[in-house]
């Protein structure tokens, strides 16, 4: 295993507070919410595991304060296509969801194209294929069609909402929060952060320590 | 190429600015060394970014050099290294195709200038192709596909952007570490999409006037050469998602000596360029940028 201090990017002489700060910044960077339906989600979760292990190793070896263990991000509230909702009404769609989740986009698209009637689920899954491929404009159009066809479905609604609101990604501290959408990014960022914190707290985690408590 | 991928200089540290200048000048010298004097004119910010992104995590070695643009004082230039050589090869390949495109599309006298430059650089282009055969093949294939889409007046913005983005993604093919290669591929794809859309937005009014293809003409319904505020919002939100994908991939790339400059370019430079393009001030701000700086 790599040196836990170099994993967190701090020196072995760093104070507990510095270690915690470095850990928090990295945890924020590789948080699953930043890799929402992202083809690199597996790499990010490996990185997260490495960081958690490094932090646990350091806190255990220091044996101070007792039990300051890492965040558990395992059960993040975000839903990626393929891991949610067992509607079970259409085995083919389940299979396509699994393909999308395994990043096998070409096959997922081929299967979708082979389906004759296009219902809301079809548009949603096609949107997911485009999304993962980086075709953000097309993905948005398909998500919107899915939500229009089945307005009661929370998954489709969430996808449209996520699309319209601009999503989220890590921004380092210190004024590096530029936005492609114009206007004030800080406002969006706060919204995203608070939303992400609520999601984390539902799962027992905590993103903003001063709002919740660790 | 387009020059959208550049750091916000006022936010760089002095040492970072010097290092950035060293890479830019180093790339220019590398072009001259490998491909002769005229290839120097192809030097650009986008491939300077690429040279920094692809750089190994090792101390950068520099040496003072004079050049035609700075004949009286020497500048600290990055010495020839793998990433600089790759960036120079790719600059020539893509630069030559851009000139060829200009020779076919532009009107006289610009088309003649492009044609002349294409001839002058043909030898350099052939050498670059032999050094980067995979990249050159990807460029040829994707640009050919893009031309077909243009002829068909493709209404899908993403399908058109995909071709240019795929060219940039193919650059990641040379990275050995599989995880880093994947991350770089996603980063470059998202970057390619952003560059393509920025270029389309920047040229929209001119393309409408000249009745040339522009994906935004067919995806949206621009009035008087401009997108409606609603359409602009949809477009920029989709760019924000690409930017998010870029940032998320960048986080997985690991750090090197240029991390400060790369982060500045990604987190501040790209949003600033986007803001300027949509405000219609890009060309003005790019000119001011050129005048103010000695680079």
Tab-separated table of C-alpha atoms in Angstrom, chain B residues 114-223:
chain	number	residue	atom	x	y	z
B	114	UNK	CA	-4.058	29.469	-46.874
B	115	UNK	CA	-3.237	27.641	-50.089
B	116	UNK	CA	0.250	29.128	-50.166
B	117	UNK	CA	0.849	28.235	-46.488
B	118	UNK	CA	-0.398	24.699	-47.110
B	119	UNK	CA	2.126	24.249	-49.912
B	120	UNK	CA	4.949	25.706	-47.826
B	121	UNK	CA	4.174	23.368	-44.932
B	122	UNK	CA	3.453	20.193	-46.906
B	123	UNK	CA	6.916	18.726	-46.203
B	124	UNK	CA	6.558	19.476	-42.492
B	125	UNK	CA	3.085	17.935	-42.518
B	126	UNK	CA	4.351	14.710	-44.106
B	127	UNK	CA	7.110	14.409	-41.509
B	128	UNK	CA	4.627	15.024	-38.682
B	129	UNK	CA	2.304	12.344	-40.095
B	130	UNK	CA	5.130	9.801	-40.109
B	131	UNK	CA	5.879	10.618	-36.456
B	132	UNK	CA	2.253	10.524	-35.270
B	133	UNK	CA	0.522	8.082	-37.664
B	134	UNK	CA	-2.373	7.219	-35.312
B	135	UNK	CA	-3.195	10.822	-34.550
B	136	UNK	CA	-2.890	11.829	-38.217
B	137	UNK	CA	-5.227	8.991	-39.247
B	138	UNK	CA	-7.777	10.058	-36.604
B	139	UNK	CA	-7.600	13.685	-37.774
B	140	UNK	CA	-8.097	12.722	-41.407
B	141	UNK	CA	-10.998	10.392	-40.676
B	142	UNK	CA	-12.829	12.658	-38.242
B	143	UNK	CA	-12.372	15.816	-40.308
B	144	UNK	CA	-13.655	13.923	-43.364
B	145	UNK	CA	-16.720	12.828	-41.373
B	146	UNK	CA	-17.182	16.392	-40.141
B	147	UNK	CA	-17.134	17.699	-43.714
B	148	UNK	CA	-19.828	15.189	-44.673
B	149	UNK	CA	-21.968	16.347	-41.737
B	150	UNK	CA	-21.430	19.958	-42.799
B	151	UNK	CA	-22.561	19.192	-46.338
B	152	UNK	CA	-25.668	17.460	-44.999
B	153	UNK	CA	-26.308	20.498	-42.772
B	154	UNK	CA	-26.384	18.244	-39.714
B	155	UNK	CA	-28.820	19.681	-37.127
B	156	UNK	CA	-27.281	17.752	-34.231
B	157	UNK	CA	-24.809	19.960	-32.410
B	158	UNK	CA	-23.365	16.992	-30.526
B	159	UNK	CA	-22.847	14.867	-33.632
B	160	UNK	CA	-20.800	17.649	-35.254
B	161	UNK	CA	-18.889	18.453	-32.060
B	162	UNK	CA	-18.227	14.731	-31.578
B	163	UNK	CA	-15.916	14.641	-34.597
B	164	UNK	CA	-13.680	17.423	-33.372
B	165	UNK	CA	-13.811	16.122	-29.780
B	166	UNK	CA	-12.813	12.643	-30.987
B	167	UNK	CA	-9.691	14.112	-32.613
B	168	UNK	CA	-8.655	15.579	-29.283
B	169	UNK	CA	-9.488	12.336	-27.473
B	170	UNK	CA	-7.186	10.409	-29.802
B	171	UNK	CA	-4.267	12.419	-28.367
B	172	UNK	CA	-4.673	10.459	-25.127
B	173	UNK	CA	-3.839	7.249	-27.003
B	174	UNK	CA	-0.125	7.829	-26.435
B	175	UNK	CA	-0.406	7.733	-22.619
B	176	UNK	CA	0.814	4.427	-21.201
B	177	UNK	CA	-0.873	4.263	-17.794
B	178	UNK	CA	-4.415	2.944	-18.537
B	179	UNK	CA	-6.191	4.930	-15.797
B	180	UNK	CA	-4.443	8.157	-16.798
B	181	UNK	CA	-5.201	7.448	-20.436
B	182	UNK	CA	-8.909	7.051	-19.713
B	183	UNK	CA	-9.018	10.237	-17.647
B	184	UNK	CA	-7.090	12.202	-20.310
B	185	UNK	CA	-9.394	10.825	-23.022
B	186	UNK	CA	-12.515	12.072	-21.214
B	187	UNK	CA	-10.870	15.395	-20.400
B	188	UNK	CA	-9.822	15.995	-24.008
B	189	UNK	CA	-13.192	14.904	-25.386
B	190	UNK	CA	-15.019	17.392	-23.150
B	191	UNK	CA	-12.462	20.063	-24.025
B	192	UNK	CA	-12.901	19.368	-27.739
B	193	UNK	CA	-16.660	19.748	-27.422
B	194	UNK	CA	-16.265	23.049	-25.603
B	195	UNK	CA	-13.766	24.397	-28.175
B	196	UNK	CA	-15.990	23.374	-31.079
B	197	UNK	CA	-19.062	25.037	-29.580
B	198	UNK	CA	-17.142	28.191	-28.669
B	199	UNK	CA	-15.848	28.420	-32.224
B	200	UNK	CA	-19.366	27.896	-33.592
B	201	UNK	CA	-20.818	30.558	-31.266
B	202	UNK	CA	-18.002	32.963	-32.113
B	203	UNK	CA	-18.525	32.547	-35.866
B	204	UNK	CA	-22.337	32.393	-35.818
B	205	UNK	CA	-23.053	35.890	-37.182
B	206	UNK	CA	-20.368	35.586	-39.900
B	207	UNK	CA	-21.553	32.122	-40.933
B	208	UNK	CA	-25.147	33.301	-41.252
B	209	UNK	CA	-23.998	36.258	-43.350
B	210	UNK	CA	-21.897	34.020	-45.613
B	211	UNK	CA	-24.535	31.286	-45.589
B	212	UNK	CA	-21.989	28.702	-44.400
B	213	UNK	CA	-22.620	25.731	-42.162
B	214	UNK	CA	-22.768	26.349	-38.433
B	215	UNK	CA	-24.371	23.721	-36.174
B	216	UNK	CA	-26.022	26.395	-34.026
B	217	UNK	CA	-27.990	27.656	-37.061
B	218	UNK	CA	-29.700	24.282	-37.398
B	219	UNK	CA	-29.922	23.285	-33.741
B	220	UNK	CA	-31.435	26.580	-32.628
B	221	UNK	CA	-33.152	29.419	-34.438
B	222	UNK	CA	-30.828	32.431	-34.245
B	223	UNK	CA	-32.270	35.849	-35.013
